[in-house]
Coordinates of C-alpha atoms in Angstrom, one line a residue:
M1 CA 13.0 -249.3 117.4
Q2 CA 16.1 -248.9 115.7
V3 CA 16.2 -245.6 113.5
A4 CA 19.8 -244.2 113.9
S5 CA 20.6 -246.0 110.5
P6 CA 21.6 -244.7 107.3
L7 CA 18.8 -243.4 105.1
P8 CA 17.5 -246.4 103.2
Q9 CA 18.4 -246.8 99.3
R10 CA 15.0 -246.4 97.8
Q11 CA 13.7 -244.1 95.3
P12 CA 13.8 -240.3 97.0
S13 CA 9.9 -240.3 96.5
S14 CA 9.4 -243.5 98.4
L15 CA 11.4 -242.4 101.6
A16 CA 9.9 -243.7 104.7
F17 CA 10.0 -241.8 108.1
P18 CA 9.1 -243.3 111.0
K19 CA 6.0 -241.8 113.1
L20 CA 7.1 -241.6 116.3
A21 CA 11.1 -241.0 115.9
M22 CA 13.8 -239.5 113.1
L23 CA 15.8 -241.1 111.0
M24 CA 19.8 -240.3 112.0
E25 CA 20.1 -237.6 108.9
E26 CA 17.1 -236.1 109.8
R27 CA 17.5 -236.0 113.5
T28 CA 21.1 -234.6 113.1
L29 CA 20.1 -231.7 110.8
V30 CA 16.7 -230.6 112.7
G31 CA 18.1 -230.8 115.8
A32 CA 21.1 -228.8 115.2
H33 CA 19.2 -225.8 113.7
V34 CA 16.2 -226.4 116.6
L35 CA 18.5 -226.6 119.5
T36 CA 21.1 -223.8 118.3
G37 CA 18.0 -221.7 117.9
M38 CA 16.5 -222.5 121.3
L39 CA 20.1 -221.6 122.6
A40 CA 20.0 -218.6 121.3
L41 CA 16.4 -217.5 122.4
L42 CA 17.8 -218.8 126.4
L43 CA 20.6 -216.3 125.8
G44 CA 19.1 -213.4 124.6
S45 CA 15.8 -213.8 127.0
L46 CA 17.6 -213.8 129.8
M47 CA 18.5 -210.0 129.1
G48 CA 14.7 -209.4 129.0
P49 CA 13.6 -209.6 132.7
F50 CA 16.9 -207.4 133.7
Q51 CA 15.6 -204.5 131.4
T52 CA 12.4 -204.5 133.1
F53 CA 13.8 -204.1 136.6
R54 CA 16.3 -201.1 135.4
R55 CA 13.5 -199.4 134.0
S56 CA 11.3 -199.9 137.0
P57 CA 11.5 -196.6 139.4
F58 CA 10.7 -199.0 142.2
V59 CA 13.6 -201.3 141.7
K60 CA 15.9 -198.7 141.3
E61 CA 15.2 -197.0 144.4
A62 CA 15.1 -200.4 146.0
F63 CA 18.2 -201.9 144.7
P64 CA 20.2 -198.6 143.4
D65 CA 23.4 -200.8 142.5
L66 CA 21.5 -203.5 140.5
Q67 CA 23.0 -204.5 137.3
I68 CA 22.2 -206.8 134.5
P69 CA 24.1 -210.2 134.5
F70 CA 27.2 -210.3 132.5
F71 CA 27.0 -207.2 131.1
S72 CA 27.4 -203.4 132.7
F73 CA 26.4 -201.4 129.8
Y74 CA 22.4 -201.3 129.2
Y75 CA 22.8 -201.1 125.1
Q76 CA 25.1 -204.0 125.1
A77 CA 22.8 -206.1 127.0
L78 CA 19.9 -204.6 124.7
T79 CA 21.8 -205.8 121.6
I80 CA 22.1 -209.0 123.0
H81 CA 18.5 -209.5 123.6
G82 CA 17.3 -208.2 120.3
V83 CA 19.8 -209.8 118.0
M84 CA 19.5 -213.2 119.4
N85 CA 16.1 -213.2 119.5
A86 CA 14.9 -211.5 116.6
L87 CA 17.6 -212.7 114.4
F88 CA 19.2 -215.8 115.3
F89 CA 16.4 -217.8 117.2
T90 CA 13.9 -217.3 115.1
T91 CA 15.9 -218.0 111.6
F92 CA 17.7 -221.1 113.0
F93 CA 14.4 -222.7 114.5
I94 CA 12.5 -221.5 111.2
V95 CA 15.1 -223.5 109.1
G96 CA 14.9 -226.7 111.1
F97 CA 11.1 -226.3 111.2
T98 CA 11.1 -226.1 107.2
Y99 CA 14.0 -228.8 106.6
F100 CA 11.6 -231.4 108.8
I101 CA 8.0 -230.4 107.2
T102 CA 9.6 -230.3 103.5
Q103 CA 10.9 -233.6 104.2
R104 CA 8.2 -234.9 106.1
S105 CA 5.1 -233.6 103.8
L106 CA 6.9 -234.5 100.4
E107 CA 8.3 -237.9 101.9
R108 CA 11.6 -237.3 100.1
P109 CA 15.2 -236.0 101.8
L110 CA 16.0 -232.8 100.7
W111 CA 17.7 -231.9 97.4
N112 CA 21.4 -231.5 98.5
R113 CA 22.2 -232.3 102.4
T114 CA 25.7 -231.2 102.2
L115 CA 24.4 -227.8 101.2
A116 CA 22.1 -228.0 104.2
W117 CA 25.0 -228.6 106.1
V118 CA 27.2 -225.5 104.4
S119 CA 24.3 -223.3 105.2
Y120 CA 24.1 -224.3 108.8
A121 CA 28.0 -223.8 109.2
M122 CA 27.7 -220.4 107.7
M123 CA 25.0 -219.5 110.0
F124 CA 26.7 -220.6 113.3
V125 CA 30.0 -219.0 112.6
G126 CA 27.9 -215.7 111.8
L127 CA 26.3 -216.7 115.3
A128 CA 29.7 -216.9 116.7
L129 CA 31.2 -213.6 115.2
V130 CA 28.0 -211.6 116.2
L131 CA 28.5 -213.0 119.9
F132 CA 32.1 -212.0 119.8
A133 CA 31.4 -208.4 118.4
I134 CA 28.8 -208.1 120.9
G135 CA 30.5 -209.5 124.1
S136 CA 33.2 -208.0 123.7
G137 CA 31.5 -204.5 123.7
Q138 CA 32.2 -203.7 120.2
A139 CA 28.8 -203.9 118.6
S140 CA 26.2 -202.4 121.0
V141 CA 24.2 -200.8 118.2
L142 CA 21.1 -203.0 119.0
Y143 CA 19.2 -205.2 116.4
T144 CA 18.5 -202.4 113.9
F145 CA 21.7 -201.5 113.7
Y146 CA 20.9 -197.7 112.3
P147 CA 23.9 -195.9 111.1
S148 CA 25.7 -193.6 112.2
L149 CA 26.5 -195.9 114.8
V150 CA 29.1 -198.3 113.9
A151 CA 29.8 -201.8 115.0
H152 CA 33.3 -204.0 114.6
P153 CA 33.4 -205.8 111.1
T154 CA 32.9 -209.0 112.8
F155 CA 29.4 -208.1 113.5
Y156 CA 28.4 -207.1 110.1
I157 CA 30.3 -210.3 108.5
G158 CA 28.3 -212.4 110.8
L159 CA 24.9 -210.9 109.6
V160 CA 25.9 -211.4 106.2
L161 CA 26.9 -215.3 107.2
L162 CA 23.7 -215.7 108.5
V163 CA 21.6 -214.0 105.3
V164 CA 23.4 -216.0 102.8
G165 CA 23.5 -218.8 104.8
S166 CA 19.5 -218.6 104.7
W167 CA 19.4 -218.0 101.2
L168 CA 21.1 -221.6 100.4
V169 CA 18.3 -223.0 102.5
G170 CA 15.6 -221.5 100.7
A171 CA 17.6 -222.8 97.3
N172 CA 17.4 -226.3 98.7
V173 CA 13.8 -225.9 99.8
F174 CA 12.9 -224.8 96.2
M175 CA 15.1 -227.2 94.5
T176 CA 13.6 -230.3 96.6
Y177 CA 9.9 -228.9 95.9
A178 CA 10.9 -228.7 91.9
A179 CA 11.7 -232.6 92.1
W180 CA 8.8 -233.3 94.0
R181 CA 6.8 -231.3 91.5
K182 CA 8.6 -233.3 88.3
E183 CA 7.3 -236.1 89.7
H184 CA 3.9 -235.2 90.9
P185 CA 2.3 -233.2 87.9
G186 CA -1.3 -232.3 88.6
E187 CA -1.3 -232.8 92.4
R188 CA -1.7 -230.1 95.4
V189 CA 1.8 -229.8 97.1
P190 CA 0.6 -230.2 101.0
L191 CA -0.2 -226.8 102.5
A192 CA 2.8 -226.7 104.9
V193 CA 5.4 -226.7 102.1
F194 CA 3.3 -224.2 100.1
A195 CA 3.6 -221.8 103.0
A196 CA 7.2 -222.6 103.6
I197 CA 8.0 -222.1 99.7
A198 CA 6.0 -218.7 100.2
N199 CA 8.1 -217.7 103.2
F200 CA 11.3 -218.5 101.7
I201 CA 10.5 -216.3 98.3
M202 CA 9.5 -213.4 100.7
W203 CA 12.5 -213.5 102.7
I204 CA 14.9 -213.8 99.7
V205 CA 13.2 -210.7 98.3
A206 CA 13.1 -208.7 101.4
T207 CA 16.8 -209.5 102.6
F208 CA 17.7 -207.7 99.5
G209 CA 17.8 -204.3 101.0
V210 CA 19.5 -205.1 104.2
A211 CA 22.3 -207.0 102.1
V212 CA 23.0 -203.7 100.3
E213 CA 22.8 -201.7 103.4
V214 CA 25.7 -204.0 105.1
L215 CA 27.9 -204.8 102.1
F216 CA 28.1 -201.6 100.6
M217 CA 27.4 -199.0 103.6
L218 CA 27.8 -200.3 107.1
L219 CA 30.7 -203.2 106.7
P220 CA 33.0 -200.8 104.4
L221 CA 32.4 -198.0 107.2
S222 CA 33.4 -200.2 109.7
L223 CA 36.6 -201.0 107.9
G224 CA 37.5 -197.5 107.5
W225 CA 37.0 -197.9 103.2
L226 CA 34.4 -195.3 103.7
K227 CA 34.5 -192.1 106.1
T228 CA 30.9 -191.0 105.8
T229 CA 27.5 -193.0 105.8
D230 CA 24.1 -192.0 104.9
P231 CA 21.7 -192.5 108.1
Q232 CA 18.5 -192.1 106.1
M233 CA 19.2 -194.5 103.3
G234 CA 20.4 -196.9 105.8
R235 CA 16.9 -196.7 107.7
V236 CA 15.3 -197.2 104.5
L237 CA 17.1 -200.2 103.2
F238 CA 16.9 -201.7 106.5
W239 CA 12.9 -201.3 106.3
F240 CA 12.7 -203.0 103.3
F241 CA 13.9 -206.0 105.2
G242 CA 12.5 -205.1 108.7
H243 CA 8.8 -205.4 108.4
P244 CA 8.8 -208.8 106.2
L245 CA 10.9 -210.0 108.6
V246 CA 7.8 -210.0 110.8
Y247 CA 6.0 -212.1 108.3
F248 CA 9.4 -214.5 108.1
W249 CA 8.8 -215.2 111.9
L250 CA 4.8 -215.6 111.8
I251 CA 4.4 -217.7 108.7
P252 CA 6.3 -220.6 110.5
A253 CA 3.5 -220.1 113.6
Y254 CA 0.7 -220.0 111.1
I255 CA 1.9 -223.1 109.5
S256 CA 1.5 -225.0 112.7
W257 CA -1.9 -223.5 113.4
Y258 CA -3.1 -224.2 109.9
T259 CA -1.3 -227.5 109.3
M260 CA -0.7 -229.3 112.7
L261 CA -3.2 -227.8 115.3
P262 CA -6.6 -229.2 113.6
K263 CA -5.0 -232.8 113.8
Q264 CA -3.8 -231.6 117.5
V265 CA -7.1 -230.9 118.9
G266 CA -8.9 -233.6 116.5
S267 CA -10.5 -231.5 114.3
K268 CA -9.8 -230.6 110.4
L269 CA -8.9 -227.4 108.8
F270 CA -11.8 -225.3 107.7
S271 CA -10.7 -224.2 104.6
D272 CA -7.3 -225.3 102.7
G273 CA -7.7 -222.9 99.9
L274 CA -8.5 -219.7 102.1
A275 CA -5.2 -220.6 104.1
R276 CA -3.2 -220.7 100.7
V277 CA -4.7 -217.3 100.0
A278 CA -3.6 -215.8 103.2
F279 CA -0.4 -217.1 102.5
L280 CA 0.2 -215.3 99.5
M281 CA -1.5 -212.2 100.5
L282 CA 1.2 -212.0 103.2
V283 CA 3.8 -212.9 100.9
I284 CA 2.5 -210.1 98.2
F285 CA 1.5 -207.4 100.4
S286 CA 4.3 -207.9 103.3
V287 CA 7.3 -205.9 101.3
P288 CA 5.5 -202.7 100.4
V289 CA 4.6 -201.4 103.7
G290 CA 7.9 -201.0 105.7
V291 CA 7.8 -197.1 105.5
H292 CA 5.1 -197.0 108.6
H293 CA 8.8 -197.3 110.4
L294 CA 9.6 -194.4 109.0
F295 CA 6.5 -192.2 109.4
S296 CA 8.6 -189.8 112.0
D297 CA 11.2 -189.5 109.5
P298 CA 11.8 -186.2 107.2
G299 CA 12.8 -187.9 104.3
V300 CA 10.0 -189.6 103.0
S301 CA 7.1 -187.7 100.9
S302 CA 3.3 -187.9 102.5
V303 CA 2.4 -189.7 99.1
M304 CA 4.6 -192.2 99.9
K305 CA 3.6 -192.3 103.6
G306 CA 0.2 -192.6 102.5
I307 CA 0.6 -195.4 99.8
H308 CA 2.5 -197.5 102.7
T309 CA -0.4 -197.0 104.9
V310 CA -2.9 -198.3 102.6
F311 CA -0.4 -201.2 101.9
T312 CA -0.1 -202.0 105.9
F313 CA -4.3 -202.2 106.2
V314 CA -4.4 -204.5 103.5
V315 CA -1.5 -207.0 104.7
A316 CA -3.9 -207.0 108.1
V317 CA -6.7 -209.0 106.0
P318 CA -5.1 -212.5 105.8
S319 CA -4.6 -212.2 109.7
F320 CA -8.4 -211.8 109.7
L321 CA -9.0 -214.4 107.5
T322 CA -6.6 -216.7 109.4
A323 CA -8.6 -215.6 112.7
F324 CA -11.7 -216.8 110.8
N325 CA -10.5 -220.1 109.5
I326 CA -8.8 -221.3 112.7
G327 CA -11.4 -220.0 114.7
A328 CA -13.8 -222.3 112.8
T329 CA -11.6 -225.1 112.9
L330 CA -11.5 -224.9 116.3
E331 CA -15.1 -224.4 117.0
R332 CA -15.6 -227.5 115.3
A333 CA -13.2 -229.3 117.8
G334 CA -15.0 -227.3 120.7
R335 CA -18.4 -229.2 119.4
Q336 CA -16.7 -232.2 119.5
R337 CA -15.6 -231.8 123.3
G338 CA -19.2 -231.1 124.3
A339 CA -19.9 -227.4 123.4
R340 CA -23.4 -226.6 123.0
R341 CA -23.9 -223.0 123.0
A342 CA -23.0 -220.0 121.0
L343 CA -19.4 -219.3 122.7
D344 CA -18.6 -222.2 124.8
W345 CA -16.3 -224.1 122.4
L346 CA -13.9 -221.3 123.2
W347 CA -13.1 -222.8 126.5
H348 CA -14.2 -226.4 125.7
Q349 CA -10.5 -226.9 124.1
D350 CA -7.6 -229.2 125.1
F351 CA -5.8 -226.6 127.7
G352 CA -4.3 -229.4 129.3
N353 CA -1.9 -230.4 126.2
P354 CA 1.1 -228.3 126.6
V355 CA 1.3 -228.7 122.9
V356 CA -2.1 -227.1 122.4
A357 CA -2.2 -224.6 124.9
A358 CA 1.2 -222.9 123.7
Q359 CA -0.6 -222.4 120.4
L360 CA -3.9 -221.0 121.9
A361 CA -2.0 -218.8 124.6
G362 CA -0.1 -217.7 121.4
M363 CA -3.3 -216.7 119.8
I364 CA -4.6 -214.9 122.6
L365 CA -1.4 -212.5 122.7
F366 CA -1.5 -211.9 119.1
I367 CA -5.0 -210.7 119.3
A368 CA -3.6 -208.0 121.5
G369 CA -0.6 -207.3 119.3
G370 CA -2.4 -207.6 116.1
F371 CA -5.0 -204.6 117.0
S372 CA -2.1 -202.5 118.8
G373 CA -0.3 -203.2 114.9
I374 CA -3.4 -201.7 113.2
I375 CA -3.1 -198.5 115.5
Q376 CA 0.3 -197.8 114.3
A377 CA -0.6 -198.2 110.6
S378 CA -2.4 -194.8 111.1
L379 CA -0.2 -191.9 110.3
T380 CA -1.1 -189.7 113.1
L381 CA -1.3 -192.4 115.9
N382 CA 2.0 -193.7 114.5
I383 CA 3.4 -190.3 115.1
A384 CA 2.6 -189.9 118.4
L385 CA 3.7 -193.6 119.5
H386 CA 6.8 -194.6 117.6
N387 CA 9.5 -193.5 119.6
T388 CA 7.4 -194.4 122.8
S389 CA 7.3 -197.9 124.9
W390 CA 4.2 -198.6 123.5
V391 CA 6.1 -200.3 120.3
P392 CA 8.3 -202.6 122.0
G393 CA 4.8 -203.3 124.1
H394 CA 3.2 -204.2 120.4
F395 CA 6.1 -205.9 119.3
H396 CA 6.8 -208.5 122.6
M397 CA 3.0 -209.4 122.2
T398 CA 3.7 -210.6 118.5
L399 CA 7.2 -212.1 118.2
A400 CA 7.8 -212.9 122.0
G401 CA 3.8 -213.6 122.3
A402 CA 2.3 -215.4 119.1
V403 CA 5.5 -216.5 117.5
T404 CA 7.7 -217.5 120.6
L405 CA 5.0 -219.5 122.0
T406 CA 4.0 -221.2 119.3
Y407 CA 7.7 -222.3 118.6
I408 CA 7.6 -223.2 122.2
G409 CA 4.8 -225.5 121.5
I410 CA 6.6 -227.1 118.3
A411 CA 9.8 -227.7 120.5
Y412 CA 7.3 -229.6 122.8
W413 CA 6.7 -231.9 120.4
I414 CA 9.7 -231.9 117.9
V415 CA 12.8 -231.9 120.6
P416 CA 11.0 -235.1 122.2
L417 CA 11.4 -236.4 118.5
I418 CA 15.1 -235.3 118.0
R419 CA 16.0 -237.1 121.1
N420 CA 13.6 -240.1 120.6
R421 CA 12.3 -239.8 124.3
A422 CA 8.7 -238.3 125.6
L423 CA 8.6 -234.7 127.3
W424 CA 10.5 -234.7 130.4
S425 CA 7.3 -233.0 132.4
K426 CA 3.8 -231.7 131.0
K427 CA 3.2 -230.2 134.2
V428 CA 6.1 -228.1 134.0
A429 CA 5.5 -227.8 130.3
L430 CA 2.1 -226.0 131.5
A431 CA 3.1 -224.0 134.1
Q432 CA 5.9 -222.5 131.7
I433 CA 3.3 -221.6 128.8
Y434 CA 0.8 -220.0 131.4
T435 CA 3.3 -218.1 133.5
W436 CA 4.7 -216.9 129.8
L437 CA 1.0 -215.8 128.8
V438 CA 0.5 -213.9 132.0
G439 CA 4.0 -212.4 132.2
M440 CA 3.9 -211.3 128.5
L441 CA 0.2 -210.0 129.1
I442 CA 1.4 -207.8 131.9
F443 CA 4.3 -206.5 129.9
G444 CA 2.7 -205.6 127.0
H445 CA 0.0 -203.6 128.8
G446 CA 2.8 -201.9 131.0
M447 CA 4.8 -201.0 128.2
G448 CA 2.0 -200.0 126.1
A449 CA 0.5 -197.8 128.8
A450 CA 3.7 -195.9 129.5
G451 CA 4.2 -195.3 126.2
I452 CA 0.8 -193.6 126.2
A453 CA 2.1 -191.7 129.0
G454 CA 5.3 -190.2 127.0
V455 CA 8.0 -193.2 127.7
P456 CA 10.6 -193.2 125.4
R457 CA 12.0 -196.9 124.2
R458 CA 15.4 -197.4 123.5
T459 CA 16.4 -195.8 126.8
D460 CA 18.2 -196.1 129.6
L461 CA 15.8 -195.1 132.2
S462 CA 17.7 -195.8 134.9
N463 CA 20.3 -193.0 134.4
A464 CA 17.1 -190.5 133.7
P465 CA 16.7 -187.7 135.8
Y466 CA 12.7 -187.4 136.0
V467 CA 10.3 -190.3 134.8
N468 CA 6.7 -189.3 134.5
P469 CA 4.8 -190.2 137.7
D470 CA 1.8 -191.1 135.4
A471 CA 4.1 -194.1 133.6
A472 CA 6.1 -195.0 137.0
F473 CA 3.1 -197.5 137.8
F474 CA 2.8 -199.0 134.5
L475 CA 6.8 -199.4 134.5
N476 CA 6.7 -201.1 137.9
T477 CA 4.0 -203.7 136.4
S478 CA 6.8 -204.6 133.7
A479 CA 9.1 -205.2 136.3
I480 CA 6.9 -207.7 137.9
S481 CA 6.1 -209.2 134.8
G482 CA 9.8 -209.4 134.3
V483 CA 9.8 -211.9 137.6
I484 CA 7.0 -213.9 135.8
L485 CA 9.0 -214.2 132.8
L486 CA 12.2 -215.0 134.3
I487 CA 10.5 -218.0 136.2
S488 CA 9.0 -219.1 132.6
L489 CA 12.4 -219.0 131.1
V490 CA 14.2 -221.2 134.0
L491 CA 10.9 -223.3 133.5
L492 CA 11.6 -223.6 129.6
L493 CA 15.1 -224.5 130.5
V494 CA 14.7 -227.2 133.2
N495 CA 11.9 -229.0 130.7
L496 CA 14.5 -229.0 127.7
V497 CA 17.4 -230.1 129.9
G498 CA 15.2 -232.8 131.3
T499 CA 14.0 -234.1 128.0
L500 CA 17.6 -234.2 126.3
F501 CA 19.3 -235.7 129.4
F502 CA 16.8 -237.5 131.8
S503 CA 13.7 -238.4 130.1
K504 CA 13.2 -242.1 130.0
E505 CA 9.8 -242.5 128.5
P506 CA 9.1 -243.1 124.6
V507 CA 8.0 -240.9 122.3
T508 CA 3.8 -241.4 122.1
E509 CA 2.7 -238.8 119.9
G510 CA 3.8 -238.6 115.9
A511 CA 4.4 -235.6 113.8
P512 CA 1.6 -233.8 112.7
V513 CA 2.5 -233.4 109.2
D514 CA 0.1 -233.8 105.8
T515 CA 1.6 -235.9 102.9
V516 CA -0.9 -234.8 100.3
G517 CA -2.6 -231.7 99.4
P518 CA -6.6 -231.8 99.1
A519 CA -8.0 -232.3 95.4
G520 CA -10.2 -229.0 95.5
S521 CA -7.6 -226.4 96.3
P522 CA -6.8 -224.4 93.3
L523 CA -3.8 -225.6 91.5
W524 CA -3.4 -222.3 89.9
L525 CA -2.4 -220.7 93.5
E526 CA 1.0 -222.4 93.0
R527 CA 2.1 -220.3 89.8
W528 CA 5.1 -219.0 91.5
G529 CA 6.7 -216.8 88.8
L530 CA 3.2 -215.1 88.7
W531 CA 3.7 -214.2 92.4
V532 CA 7.4 -213.4 92.5
G533 CA 6.3 -210.9 89.5
I534 CA 3.6 -209.6 91.5
I535 CA 6.2 -209.1 94.3
L536 CA 8.7 -207.3 92.4
V537 CA 6.2 -204.7 90.8
L538 CA 5.0 -203.7 94.1
A539 CA 7.9 -203.7 95.7
A540 CA 9.2 -201.2 93.0
V541 CA 6.2 -198.9 93.3
A542 CA 6.6 -198.8 97.0
W543 CA 10.0 -198.2 97.5
L544 CA 11.6 -196.9 94.4
P545 CA 10.5 -193.3 95.0
V546 CA 11.3 -193.9 98.9
V547 CA 15.0 -194.4 97.6
A548 CA 15.2 -191.8 95.2
D549 CA 14.1 -189.2 98.1
A550 CA 17.0 -190.6 100.3
L551 CA 19.6 -190.3 97.5
G552 CA 22.5 -187.9 98.6
T553 CA 20.5 -186.4 101.5
F554 CA 22.8 -187.0 104.3
A555 CA 26.4 -187.5 104.7
S556 CA 27.6 -188.5 108.4
P557 CA 30.6 -190.0 109.9
G558 CA 30.9 -193.1 112.0
Y559 CA 30.1 -193.3 115.9
T560 CA 30.3 -195.5 118.7
P561 CA 28.1 -195.5 121.4
F562 CA 31.4 -195.0 124.0
V563 CA 33.1 -192.0 122.0
P564 CA 31.2 -188.7 121.5
N565 CA 33.9 -187.7 118.5
P566 CA 33.3 -189.0 115.2
L567 CA 35.2 -192.0 113.9
K568 CA 38.1 -191.0 111.8

């Protein structure tokens, strides 16, 4: 099939996409985003296993001179790990995936391809600037970049370019939808695009907080235009953005579970309407929940902590709706594969298909990560666990578990479409998925149990004079998980390189994309102006009192991690 040809001269609404390949314009744009994201994942993830080795008492005693590759400074490697995985891998991959499903589902090109490439260029330059700042040792501020720590200005400029570039992506998706809606009055938009629109609405609202923090606090401080900063206000603005960021990662995984997995397992989604309600609840209630990251902080009133506790429990509801909806869908698939008894549909799934196995493994990790998150919504338990290794244990079960494994599952069918060649090895892919599942289960349990024993997070334990003996076993199991995850990472790299450069077989599985929405889904769910209004009202109720409490409470000079004296 000849696919490397210009877009056909047709009306936008009649654009035809090949089933087993991509148009050249689609391939370059989607491929650039997805592959850049995967490179960021490989770079960031490589730092992870070596951090588990450095925190292990056994490894420290057996190999006292062991260093993290490329970086001698623990917090520099930790910053690369967090920033590459949490900010750049996710954003590039989400944008590429969103472009793909928007064009395919609506059967039309993007509203403005030039704008799409401009946004990619901005994000890529942002990536280069951030890598320079961290790689040169001038931005070891972790992925939360809390003030009073100060990074090189290129670190903040890079983040600004990433965020503004993503806003342009959102504008392009909204305008593409608007053009489709004008030509399709009364029709339901396909569920995947419905969720993508919801995701970028939430993203644009949430990134307002971090944009204010970077542009008016951190960047002027790093340039020397300001002499002091407010650490508490910085933390408030970051977490206005920080918790919705989790759902920005999660919603594309849900898109795959809701709209693609049913086709991949030979079933049908149990309820499209219930799925749309779940997406809207995620968008509406994800913004007013971030204060549970500040429960240990002194500058937030108990009233606001209580309000955010309630909202945090509410935002768990759409995940339970998802569990019911996807569970019912998988049960139908299991019955079709021969399940007869009450629960044997659980193991009558296509665990030998890497695309399916990656998503199912991600769901297993999400169950553990989700419940550990609900535990942290409790004020008293949160205060006891927040600054311990329990939090990275939870965080890795969700982001590095459910989200990353689902994205890898998507990569196992979208990279072959980009390359126009079949996946290099399904066996290697399955080995990668199951080693990732086992490694992340051991890691999450080890870090969680160590946290209960009082092990702090964000701490270079190799330099600590004392480690609780009760925690040593769990830190050592985390190091074992690091070995397993390093093997999984190598398998992922081998399969991606093999698919891009050595695969010879043609693609045999098409993109699992719906092009129509079911007529039975309520059309009023697409009243986007109403939902945006509700989000803004809830955000004001939940955050304005917190911002007011934080105003003018602290004034601190800036510091770098290497110098104990304040910056002048």
